[in-house]
Structures are given as structure tokens and as C-alpha cells.
PDB file of C-alpha atoms and ligand atoms in Angstrom:
ATOM      1  CA  UNK S   1       0.000   0.000   0.000  1.00  0.00           C
ATOM      2  CA  UNK S   2       1.325   3.428  -0.938  1.00  0.00           C
ATOM      3  CA  UNK S   3      -0.770   6.300   0.364  1.00  0.00           C
ATOM      4  CA  UNK S   4      -0.665  10.062   0.076  1.00  0.00           C
ATOM      5  CA  UNK S   5      -2.295  11.906   2.961  1.00  0.00           C
ATOM      6  CA  UNK S   6      -3.457  15.231   1.659  1.00  0.00           C
ATOM      7  CA  UNK S   7      -5.035  18.350   3.151  1.00  0.00           C
ATOM      8  CA  UNK S   8      -4.587  21.940   4.227  1.00  0.00           C
ATOM      9  CA  UNK S   9      -2.036  22.864   6.886  1.00  0.00           C
ATOM     10  CA  UNK S  10      -3.425  21.733  10.230  1.00  0.00           C
ATOM     11  CA  UNK S  11      -5.891  19.287   8.674  1.00  0.00           C
ATOM     12  CA  UNK S  12      -4.435  16.414  10.692  1.00  0.00           C
ATOM     13  CA  UNK S  13      -2.121  14.757   8.164  1.00  0.00           C
ATOM     14  CA  UNK S  14       0.599  14.092  10.746  1.00  0.00           C
ATOM     15  CA  UNK S  15      -1.902  13.039  13.405  1.00  0.00           C
ATOM     16  CA  UNK S  16      -3.617  10.460  11.175  1.00  0.00           C
ATOM     17  CA  UNK S  17      -0.318   9.273   9.668  1.00  0.00           C
ATOM     18  CA  UNK S  18       0.881   8.178  13.112  1.00  0.00           C
ATOM     19  CA  UNK S  19      -2.144   5.911  13.443  1.00  0.00           C
ATOM     20  CA  UNK S  20      -1.969   4.618   9.874  1.00  0.00           C
ATOM     21  CA  UNK S  21       1.661   3.527  10.142  1.00  0.00           C
ATOM     22  CA  UNK S  22       0.790   1.481  13.216  1.00  0.00           C
ATOM     23  CA  UNK S  23      -2.172  -0.260  11.602  1.00  0.00           C
ATOM     24  CA  UNK S  24      -0.728  -0.891   8.135  1.00  0.00           C
ATOM     25  CA  UNK S  25       3.022  -1.098   8.872  1.00  0.00           C
ATOM     26  CA  UNK S  26       3.827   1.636   6.378  1.00  0.00           C
ATOM     27  CA  UNK S  27       7.009   3.703   6.240  1.00  0.00           C
ATOM     28  CA  UNK S  28       6.200   7.296   7.226  1.00  0.00           C
ATOM     29  CA  UNK S  29       7.613  10.094   5.083  1.00  0.00           C
ATOM     30  CA  UNK S  30       6.740  13.530   6.438  1.00  0.00           C
ATOM     31  CA  UNK S  31       8.485  16.259   4.476  1.00  0.00           C
ATOM     32  CA  UNK S  32       7.611  18.764   7.223  1.00  0.00           C
ATOM     33  CA  UNK S  33       9.293  16.570   9.883  1.00  0.00           C
ATOM     34  CA  UNK S  34      12.359  16.038   7.669  1.00  0.00           C
ATOM     35  CA  UNK S  35      12.761  19.787   7.198  1.00  0.00           C
ATOM     36  CA  UNK S  36      12.183  20.611  10.881  1.00  0.00           C
ATOM     37  CA  UNK S  37      14.910  18.099  11.848  1.00  0.00           C
ATOM     38  CA  UNK S  38      17.307  19.803   9.446  1.00  0.00           C
ATOM     39  CA  UNK S  39      16.438  23.178  11.005  1.00  0.00           C
ATOM     40  CA  UNK S  40      17.129  21.779  14.491  1.00  0.00           C
ATOM     41  CA  UNK S  41      20.558  20.479  13.521  1.00  0.00           C
ATOM     42  CA  UNK S  42      21.433  23.797  11.848  1.00  0.00           C
ATOM     43  CA  UNK S  43      22.471  22.159   8.556  1.00  0.00           C
ATOM     44  CA  UNK S  44      22.754  24.091   5.275  1.00  0.00           C
ATOM     45  CA  UNK S  45      19.472  22.518   4.134  1.00  0.00           C
ATOM     46  CA  UNK S  46      17.932  23.507   7.477  1.00  0.00           C
ATOM     47  CA  UNK S  47      18.916  27.139   6.961  1.00  0.00           C
ATOM     48  CA  UNK S  48      17.330  27.159   3.508  1.00  0.00           C
ATOM     49  CA  UNK S  49      14.196  25.369   4.806  1.00  0.00           C
ATOM     50  CA  UNK S  50      13.814  27.835   7.677  1.00  0.00           C
ATOM     51  CA  UNK S  51      13.893  30.799   5.313  1.00  0.00           C
ATOM     52  CA  UNK S  52      10.809  29.415   3.514  1.00  0.00           C
ATOM     53  CA  UNK S  53       8.910  27.773   6.398  1.00  0.00           C
ATOM     54  CA  UNK S  54       9.029  30.810   8.701  1.00  0.00           C
ATOM     55  CA  UNK S  55       7.466  32.880   5.887  1.00  0.00           C
ATOM     56  CA  UNK S  56       4.744  30.283   5.250  1.00  0.00           C
ATOM     57  CA  UNK S  57       6.102  29.516   1.785  1.00  0.00           C
ATOM     58  CA  UNK S  58       6.783  26.185   0.109  1.00  0.00           C
ATOM     59  CA  UNK S  59      10.350  25.113  -0.589  1.00  0.00           C
ATOM     60  CA  UNK S  60      11.288  25.031  -4.303  1.00  0.00           C
ATOM     61  CA  UNK S  61       9.964  21.901  -6.042  1.00  0.00           C
ATOM     62  CA  UNK S  62      13.410  20.871  -7.327  1.00  0.00           C
ATOM     63  CA  UNK S  63      14.854  20.825  -3.808  1.00  0.00           C
ATOM     64  CA  UNK S  64      12.048  18.856  -2.177  1.00  0.00           C
ATOM     65  CA  UNK S  65      11.925  16.361  -5.086  1.00  0.00           C
ATOM     66  CA  UNK S  66      15.677  15.771  -4.761  1.00  0.00           C
ATOM     67  CA  UNK S  67      15.261  15.084  -1.019  1.00  0.00           C
ATOM     68  CA  UNK S  68      12.497  12.555  -1.710  1.00  0.00           C
ATOM     69  CA  UNK S  69      14.390  10.836  -4.504  1.00  0.00           C
ATOM     70  CA  UNK S  70      17.451  10.399  -2.262  1.00  0.00           C
ATOM     71  CA  UNK S  71      15.310   9.106   0.581  1.00  0.00           C
ATOM     72  CA  UNK S  72      13.723   6.415  -1.616  1.00  0.00           C
ATOM     73  CA  UNK S  73      17.166   5.488  -2.952  1.00  0.00           C
ATOM     74  CA  UNK S  74      18.723   5.043   0.494  1.00  0.00           C
ATOM     75  CA  UNK S  75      15.790   3.601   2.485  1.00  0.00           C
ATOM     76  CA  UNK S  76      14.929  -0.017   1.613  1.00  0.00           C
ATOM     77  CA  UNK S  77      11.996   0.097   4.108  1.00  0.00           C
ATOM     78  CA  UNK S  78      10.107   2.269   1.602  1.00  0.00           C
ATOM     79  CA  UNK S  79       9.542  -0.926  -0.457  1.00  0.00           C
ATOM     80  CA  UNK S  80       7.189  -2.273   2.260  1.00  0.00           C
ATOM     81  CA  UNK S  81       4.757   0.570   1.460  1.00  0.00           C
ATOM     82  CA  UNK S  82       4.791   4.235   2.315  1.00  0.00           C
ATOM     83  CA  UNK S  83       2.601   6.973   3.648  1.00  0.00           C
ATOM     84  CA  UNK S  84       3.510  10.320   2.167  1.00  0.00           C
ATOM     85  CA  UNK S  85       2.551  13.116   4.552  1.00  0.00           C
ATOM     86  CA  UNK S  86       2.974  16.632   3.128  1.00  0.00           C
ATOM     87  CA  UNK S  87       4.170  15.522  -0.317  1.00  0.00           C
ATOM     88  CA  UNK S  88       3.132  16.223  -3.049  1.00  0.00           C
ATOM     89  CA  UNK S  89       2.055  19.833  -2.496  1.00  0.00           C
ATOM     90  CA  UNK S  90       2.207  21.067  -6.117  1.00  0.00           C
ATOM     91  CA  UNK S  91       1.430  19.621  -9.563  1.00  0.00           C
ATOM     92  CA  UNK S  92       5.164  19.310 -10.478  1.00  0.00           C
ATOM     93  CA  UNK S  93       5.695  17.378  -7.213  1.00  0.00           C
ATOM     94  CA  UNK S  94       2.801  15.033  -8.106  1.00  0.00           C
ATOM     95  CA  UNK S  95       4.312  14.447 -11.553  1.00  0.00           C
ATOM     96  CA  UNK S  96       7.701  13.768  -9.954  1.00  0.00           C
ATOM     97  CA  UNK S  97       6.063  11.257  -7.611  1.00  0.00           C
ATOM     98  CA  UNK S  98       4.626   9.384 -10.597  1.00  0.00           C
ATOM     99  CA  UNK S  99       8.061   8.925 -12.147  1.00  0.00           C
ATOM    100  CA  UNK S 100       9.643   8.205  -8.766  1.00  0.00           C
ATOM    101  CA  UNK S 101       7.147   5.342  -8.248  1.00  0.00           C
ATOM    102  CA  UNK S 102       7.399   4.149 -11.856  1.00  0.00           C
ATOM    103  CA  UNK S 103      11.192   3.911 -11.560  1.00  0.00           C
ATOM    104  CA  UNK S 104      10.787   1.593  -8.577  1.00  0.00           C
ATOM    105  CA  UNK S 105       7.768  -0.447  -9.724  1.00  0.00           C
ATOM    106  CA  UNK S 106       5.573   1.110  -7.015  1.00  0.00           C
ATOM    107  CA  UNK S 107       1.925   2.127  -7.420  1.00  0.00           C
ATOM    108  CA  UNK S 108      -0.147   4.782  -5.693  1.00  0.00           C
ATOM    109  CA  UNK S 109      -3.037   3.128  -3.807  1.00  0.00           C
ATOM    110  CA  UNK S 110      -5.017   6.228  -2.800  1.00  0.00           C
ATOM    111  CA  UNK S 111      -4.918   9.877  -1.874  1.00  0.00           C
ATOM    112  CA  UNK S 112      -6.687  10.460   1.424  1.00  0.00           C
ATOM    113  CA  UNK S 113      -7.985  14.037   1.367  1.00  0.00           C
ATOM    114  CA  UNK S 114      -8.716  15.413   4.840  1.00  0.00           C
ATOM    115  CA  UNK S 115     -11.352  18.122   4.452  1.00  0.00           C
ATOM    116  CA  UNK S 116     -11.565  20.697   7.263  1.00  0.00           C
ATOM    117  CA  UNK S 117     -13.022  24.215   7.161  1.00  0.00           C
ATOM    118  CA  UNK S 118     -10.771  27.235   7.550  1.00  0.00           C
ATOM    119  CA  UNK S 119     -11.799  28.567  10.999  1.00  0.00           C
ATOM    120  CA  UNK S 120     -11.131  25.101  12.473  1.00  0.00           C
ATOM    121  CA  UNK S 121      -7.727  24.909  10.732  1.00  0.00           C
ATOM    122  CA  UNK S 122      -6.705  28.306  12.122  1.00  0.00           C
ATOM    123  CA  UNK S 123      -7.907  27.380  15.594  1.00  0.00           C
ATOM    124  CA  UNK S 124      -5.931  24.098  15.594  1.00  0.00           C
ATOM    125  CA  UNK S 125      -2.696  25.699  14.426  1.00  0.00           C
ATOM    126  CA  UNK S 126      -2.943  28.574  16.905  1.00  0.00           C
ATOM    127  CA  UNK S 127      -3.422  26.004  19.697  1.00  0.00           C
ATOM    128  CA  UNK S 128      -0.520  23.900  18.422  1.00  0.00           C
ATOM    129  CA  UNK S 129       1.675  27.005  18.249  1.00  0.00           C
ATOM    130  CA  UNK S 130       1.168  27.624  21.959  1.00  0.00           C
ATOM    131  CA  UNK S 131       2.773  24.251  22.705  1.00  0.00           C
ATOM    132  CA  UNK S 132       5.145  23.631  19.778  1.00  0.00           C
ATOM    133  CA  UNK S 133       6.436  27.197  19.339  1.00  0.00           C
ATOM    134  CA  UNK S 134       6.778  26.378  15.618  1.00  0.00           C
ATOM    135  CA  UNK S 135       7.910  29.439  13.677  1.00  0.00           C
ATOM    136  CA  UNK S 136       5.001  28.981  11.240  1.00  0.00           C
ATOM    137  CA  UNK S 137       2.175  28.536  13.783  1.00  0.00           C
ATOM    138  CA  UNK S 138       1.312  32.214  14.310  1.00  0.00           C
ATOM    139  CA  UNK S 139      -1.719  33.956  12.827  1.00  0.00           C
ATOM    140  CA  UNK S 140       0.140  35.951  10.164  1.00  0.00           C
ATOM    141  CA  UNK S 141       2.088  32.929   8.852  1.00  0.00           C
ATOM    142  CA  UNK S 142      -0.934  30.629   9.135  1.00  0.00           C
ATOM    143  CA  UNK S 143      -2.899  32.973   6.826  1.00  0.00           C
ATOM    144  CA  UNK S 144       0.000  33.003   4.374  1.00  0.00           C
ATOM    145  CA  UNK S 145       0.181  29.177   4.469  1.00  0.00           C
ATOM    146  CA  UNK S 146      -3.542  28.931   3.748  1.00  0.00           C
ATOM    147  CA  UNK S 147      -3.163  31.317   0.761  1.00  0.00           C
ATOM    148  CA  UNK S 148      -0.279  29.211  -0.546  1.00  0.00           C
ATOM    149  CA  UNK S 149      -2.367  26.081  -0.033  1.00  0.00           C
ATOM    150  CA  UNK S 150      -5.294  27.474  -2.059  1.00  0.00           C
ATOM    151  CA  UNK S 151      -3.030  28.699  -4.829  1.00  0.00           C
ATOM    152  CA  UNK S 152      -0.470  25.914  -5.192  1.00  0.00           C
ATOM    153  CA  UNK S 153      -1.837  22.792  -3.507  1.00  0.00           C
ATOM    154  CA  UNK S 154      -5.621  22.638  -4.111  1.00  0.00           C
ATOM    155  CA  UNK S 155      -5.170  21.989  -7.898  1.00  0.00           C
ATOM    156  CA  UNK S 156      -3.898  18.572  -6.809  1.00  0.00           C
ATOM    157  CA  UNK S 157      -7.383  17.556  -5.689  1.00  0.00           C
ATOM    158  CA  UNK S 158      -8.606  17.862  -9.282  1.00  0.00           C
ATOM    159  CA  UNK S 159      -5.467  16.053 -10.500  1.00  0.00           C
ATOM    160  CA  UNK S 160      -6.197  13.052  -8.254  1.00  0.00           C
ATOM    161  CA  UNK S 161      -9.972  13.144  -8.778  1.00  0.00           C
ATOM    162  CA  UNK S 162      -9.337  12.782 -12.506  1.00  0.00           C
ATOM    163  CA  UNK S 163      -7.246   9.643 -12.086  1.00  0.00           C
ATOM    164  CA  UNK S 164      -9.707   8.192  -9.554  1.00  0.00           C
ATOM    165  CA  UNK S 165      -7.283   8.141  -6.614  1.00  0.00           C
ATOM    166  CA  UNK S 166      -8.816  10.892  -4.445  1.00  0.00           C
ATOM    167  CA  UNK S 167     -10.884   9.788  -1.421  1.00  0.00           C
ATOM    168  CA  UNK S 168     -12.508  12.690   0.419  1.00  0.00           C
ATOM    169  CA  UNK S 169     -12.592  12.236   4.188  1.00  0.00           C
ATOM    170  CA  UNK S 170     -14.298  14.615   6.597  1.00  0.00           C
ATOM    171  CA  UNK S 171     -11.419  15.734   8.797  1.00  0.00           C
ATOM    172  CA  UNK S 172     -13.469  17.040  11.725  1.00  0.00           C
ATOM    173  CA  UNK S 173     -14.636  15.079  14.747  1.00  0.00           C
ATOM    174  CA  UNK S 174     -12.531  12.914  17.044  1.00  0.00           C
ATOM    175  CA  UNK S 175      -9.125  11.673  15.863  1.00  0.00           C
ATOM    176  CA  UNK S 176     -10.349   8.071  16.336  1.00  0.00           C
ATOM    177  CA  UNK S 177     -13.557   8.502  14.341  1.00  0.00           C
ATOM    178  CA  UNK S 178     -11.638  10.112  11.451  1.00  0.00           C
ATOM    179  CA  UNK S 179      -9.138   7.254  11.593  1.00  0.00           C
ATOM    180  CA  UNK S 180     -11.973   4.717  11.429  1.00  0.00           C
ATOM    181  CA  UNK S 181     -13.392   6.385   8.292  1.00  0.00           C
ATOM    182  CA  UNK S 182      -9.949   6.366   6.634  1.00  0.00           C
ATOM    183  CA  UNK S 183      -9.385   2.703   7.561  1.00  0.00           C
ATOM    184  CA  UNK S 184     -12.737   1.688   6.072  1.00  0.00           C
ATOM    185  CA  UNK S 185     -11.942   3.542   2.837  1.00  0.00           C
ATOM    186  CA  UNK S 186      -8.492   1.909   2.598  1.00  0.00           C
ATOM    187  CA  UNK S 187      -9.754  -1.569   3.460  1.00  0.00           C
ATOM    188  CA  UNK S 188     -12.413  -1.375   0.740  1.00  0.00           C
ATOM    189  CA  UNK S 189      -9.827  -0.298  -1.854  1.00  0.00           C
ATOM    190  CA  UNK S 190      -7.523  -3.118  -0.763  1.00  0.00           C
ATOM    191  CA  UNK S 191     -10.312  -5.718  -1.098  1.00  0.00           C
ATOM    192  CA  UNK S 192     -11.131  -4.657  -4.696  1.00  0.00           C
TER     193      UNK S 192
HETATM  194  P1  B4P I   1       3.826  20.195   7.508  1.00  0.00           P
HETATM  195  O1  B4P I   1       4.710  19.665   8.544  1.00  0.00           O
HETATM  196  O2  B4P I   1       3.324  19.218   6.493  1.00  0.00           O
HETATM  197  O3  B4P I   1       2.688  20.922   8.370  1.00  0.00           O
HETATM  198  P2  B4P I   1       1.138  20.966   8.488  1.00  0.00           P
HETATM  199  O4  B4P I   1       0.529  20.956   7.115  1.00  0.00           O
HETATM  200  O5  B4P I   1       0.900  22.145   9.357  1.00  0.00           O
HETATM  201  O6  B4P I   1       0.673  19.742   9.358  1.00  0.00           O
HETATM  202  P3  B4P I   1      -0.505  18.647   9.469  1.00  0.00           P
HETATM  203  O7  B4P I   1      -1.635  18.738   8.498  1.00  0.00           O
HETATM  204  O8  B4P I   1       0.266  17.377   9.482  1.00  0.00           O
HETATM  205  O9  B4P I   1      -1.183  18.946  10.857  1.00  0.00           O
HETATM  206  P4  B4P I   1      -1.248  18.071  12.196  1.00  0.00           P
HETATM  207  O10 B4P I   1      -1.601  16.654  12.020  1.00  0.00           O
HETATM  208  O11 B4P I   1       0.011  18.355  12.951  1.00  0.00           O
HETATM  209  O12 B4P I   1       4.546  21.390   6.679  1.00  0.00           O
HETATM  210  C1  B4P I   1       5.197  22.501   7.289  1.00  0.00           C
HETATM  211  C2  B4P I   1       5.923  23.372   6.240  1.00  0.00           C
HETATM  212  O13 B4P I   1       7.042  22.637   5.639  1.00  0.00           O
HETATM  213  C3  B4P I   1       5.114  23.833   5.024  1.00  0.00           C
HETATM  214  O14 B4P I   1       4.346  25.005   5.281  1.00  0.00           O
HETATM  215  C4  B4P I   1       6.253  24.106   3.977  1.00  0.00           C
HETATM  216  O15 B4P I   1       6.888  25.348   4.203  1.00  0.00           O
HETATM  217  C5  B4P I   1       7.253  22.998   4.255  1.00  0.00           C
HETATM  218  N1  B4P I   1       7.001  21.819   3.384  1.00  0.00           N
HETATM  219  C6  B4P I   1       6.588  20.591   3.825  1.00  0.00           C
HETATM  220  N2  B4P I   1       6.404  19.758   2.773  1.00  0.00           N
HETATM  221  C7  B4P I   1       6.697  20.467   1.649  1.00  0.00           C
HETATM  222  C8  B4P I   1       6.662  20.156   0.242  1.00  0.00           C
HETATM  223  N3  B4P I   1       6.284  18.949  -0.199  1.00  0.00           N
HETATM  224  N4  B4P I   1       7.020  21.125  -0.653  1.00  0.00           N
HETATM  225  C9  B4P I   1       7.417  22.329  -0.230  1.00  0.00           C
HETATM  226  N5  B4P I   1       7.458  22.690   1.085  1.00  0.00           N
HETATM  227  C10 B4P I   1       7.096  21.770   2.025  1.00  0.00           C
HETATM  228  O16 B4P I   1      -2.493  18.757  12.923  1.00  0.00           O
HETATM  229  C11 B4P I   1      -2.496  20.112  13.303  1.00  0.00           C
HETATM  230  C12 B4P I   1      -3.015  20.295  14.716  1.00  0.00           C
HETATM  231  O17 B4P I   1      -4.388  19.889  14.799  1.00  0.00           O
HETATM  232  C13 B4P I   1      -2.271  19.470  15.761  1.00  0.00           C
HETATM  233  O18 B4P I   1      -2.042  20.282  16.890  1.00  0.00           O
HETATM  234  C14 B4P I   1      -3.229  18.330  16.106  1.00  0.00           C
HETATM  235  O19 B4P I   1      -3.111  17.902  17.432  1.00  0.00           O
HETATM  236  C15 B4P I   1      -4.586  18.962  15.853  1.00  0.00           C
HETATM  237  N6  B4P I   1      -5.580  17.991  15.392  1.00  0.00           N
HETATM  238  C16 B4P I   1      -5.353  16.966  14.513  1.00  0.00           C
HETATM  239  N7  B4P I   1      -6.497  16.276  14.313  1.00  0.00           N
HETATM  240  C17 B4P I   1      -7.469  16.894  15.064  1.00  0.00           C
HETATM  241  C18 B4P I   1      -8.880  16.660  15.282  1.00  0.00           C
HETATM  242  N8  B4P I   1      -9.524  15.667  14.679  1.00  0.00           N
HETATM  243  N9  B4P I   1      -9.552  17.500  16.092  1.00  0.00           N
HETATM  244  C19 B4P I   1      -8.913  18.531  16.710  1.00  0.00           C
HETATM  245  N10 B4P I   1      -7.590  18.790  16.570  1.00  0.00           N
HETATM  246  C20 B4P I   1      -6.880  17.989  15.754  1.00  0.00           C
END
């Protein structure tokens, strides 16, 4: 199983991914986590990532695609199935994922689209910011991230609806009830 978990910032991609990796034994690839680790260690990549993340912008496609390609090349565990959390975020990234999978004989099972309205997204990220102190979880940057999401990331929904991979999931309610809905959707795809 190779899954993309898709949604606006704060829609619960990371939260649901944690549960999905436990149930399905998938390898978790969170581009946000990868970049935050680089920032923590103060690497060159971390410095570049910080300059985009703290402004609520996406990193350049070429850079993020190179990171992913290297990760697949050097991580044999990705062959057991992956959950991609935060990638792809643009059409060029989705096209790169297609060739990345093709090169390795992997197939995309489904795109789980977590759908949450904007006031709830803002509320969640503000709350998270109070605990995480993430440089991008403040109101000004959150608004910028939502603009970027509408402009650069939402076209992906159409992209994946067209190829029949997109499964819309209501992303509000308890974490467990959302997880149950996702599991049912995945189990029915797997049975077919
Ligand atoms: P990400 O790390 O992907 O950040 P995110 O979209 O904010 O997180 P997510 O949707 O996973 O939210 P979470 O589960 O934590 O990206 C950060 C930045 O990195 C991007 O803005 C960009 O700059 C850069 N980046 C990453 N990938 C990139 C790419 N491919 N290309 C270019 N740049 C890239 O949930 C949020 C909060 O809600 C949590 O506090 C959680 O506890 C809470 N929550 C979750 N589910 C809930 C529920 N059901 N009810 C109530 N609260 C809930």
C-alpha cells in the first residue's frame, strides 16, 4: 500500500499518519518533519528550509523532489509501502512522484484528502503554536500558508480526482472517528 495523505495545513495529516503507520506497517515520510529536523541540527538545508517555512512559503519543487528521490534510494523500508505526509504539495511534485514510483515499480493506492473548514484549521494551528512554538504557527504565517495552499496545492485535488485516486474524508470530529473512516476507505480499496 502506498498512500498520500493530503489536506490543508493543520488538517491532521501528521496526526492520522501516526495511526496509519501502526495499523498498516507503512514507512512514514513527512516532508515537514524532515525539514524541521534539518532546522534543528542547523544544517545548510535547514537554513534554507527555515527561510521558507518561517514565511509560510513552500520550498522550491526541485529541492524537495531531490530530497524525496534520495530518501527512496537510500531507504529499503520504503519498499514495504509508504505513507507520504505533506508531499506532493504542487502539480510538479505530483508528476515527480509518478516517475519516482514508476522507476521503482511502485503504485499509488489512494490519496486520502482530509477536508476541514478554515476557521477550524486556524484554531488548531494557533493552539498547536502555543505548545510547539513552531515558527510557522502564528496567525500571520498561518494565513499566508492557507493562501499558498489554495493557490499551489488545491489543484492537486482535481489532479487526483481525474485519475480516480482521491478519497474525500471529513477531517473534523474525534481523531479516532476520522481514523476509522480512513481505515474503512483503505480496506475497501484493498479488497477490490
Ligand atoms: P507540515 O509539517 O506538512 O505541516 P502541516 O501541514 O501544518 O501539518 P498537518 O496537516 O500534518 O497537521 P497536524 O496533524 O500536525 O509542513 C510545514 C511546512 O514545511 C510547510 O508550510 C512548507 O513550508 C514545508 N514543506 C513541507 N512539505 C513540503 C513540500 N512537499 N514542498 C514544499 N514545502 C514543504 O495537525 C495540526 C493540529 O491539529 C495538531 O495540533 C493536532 O493535534 C490537531 N488535530 C489533529 N487532528 C485533530 C482533530 N480531529 N480535532 C482537533 N484537533 C486535531
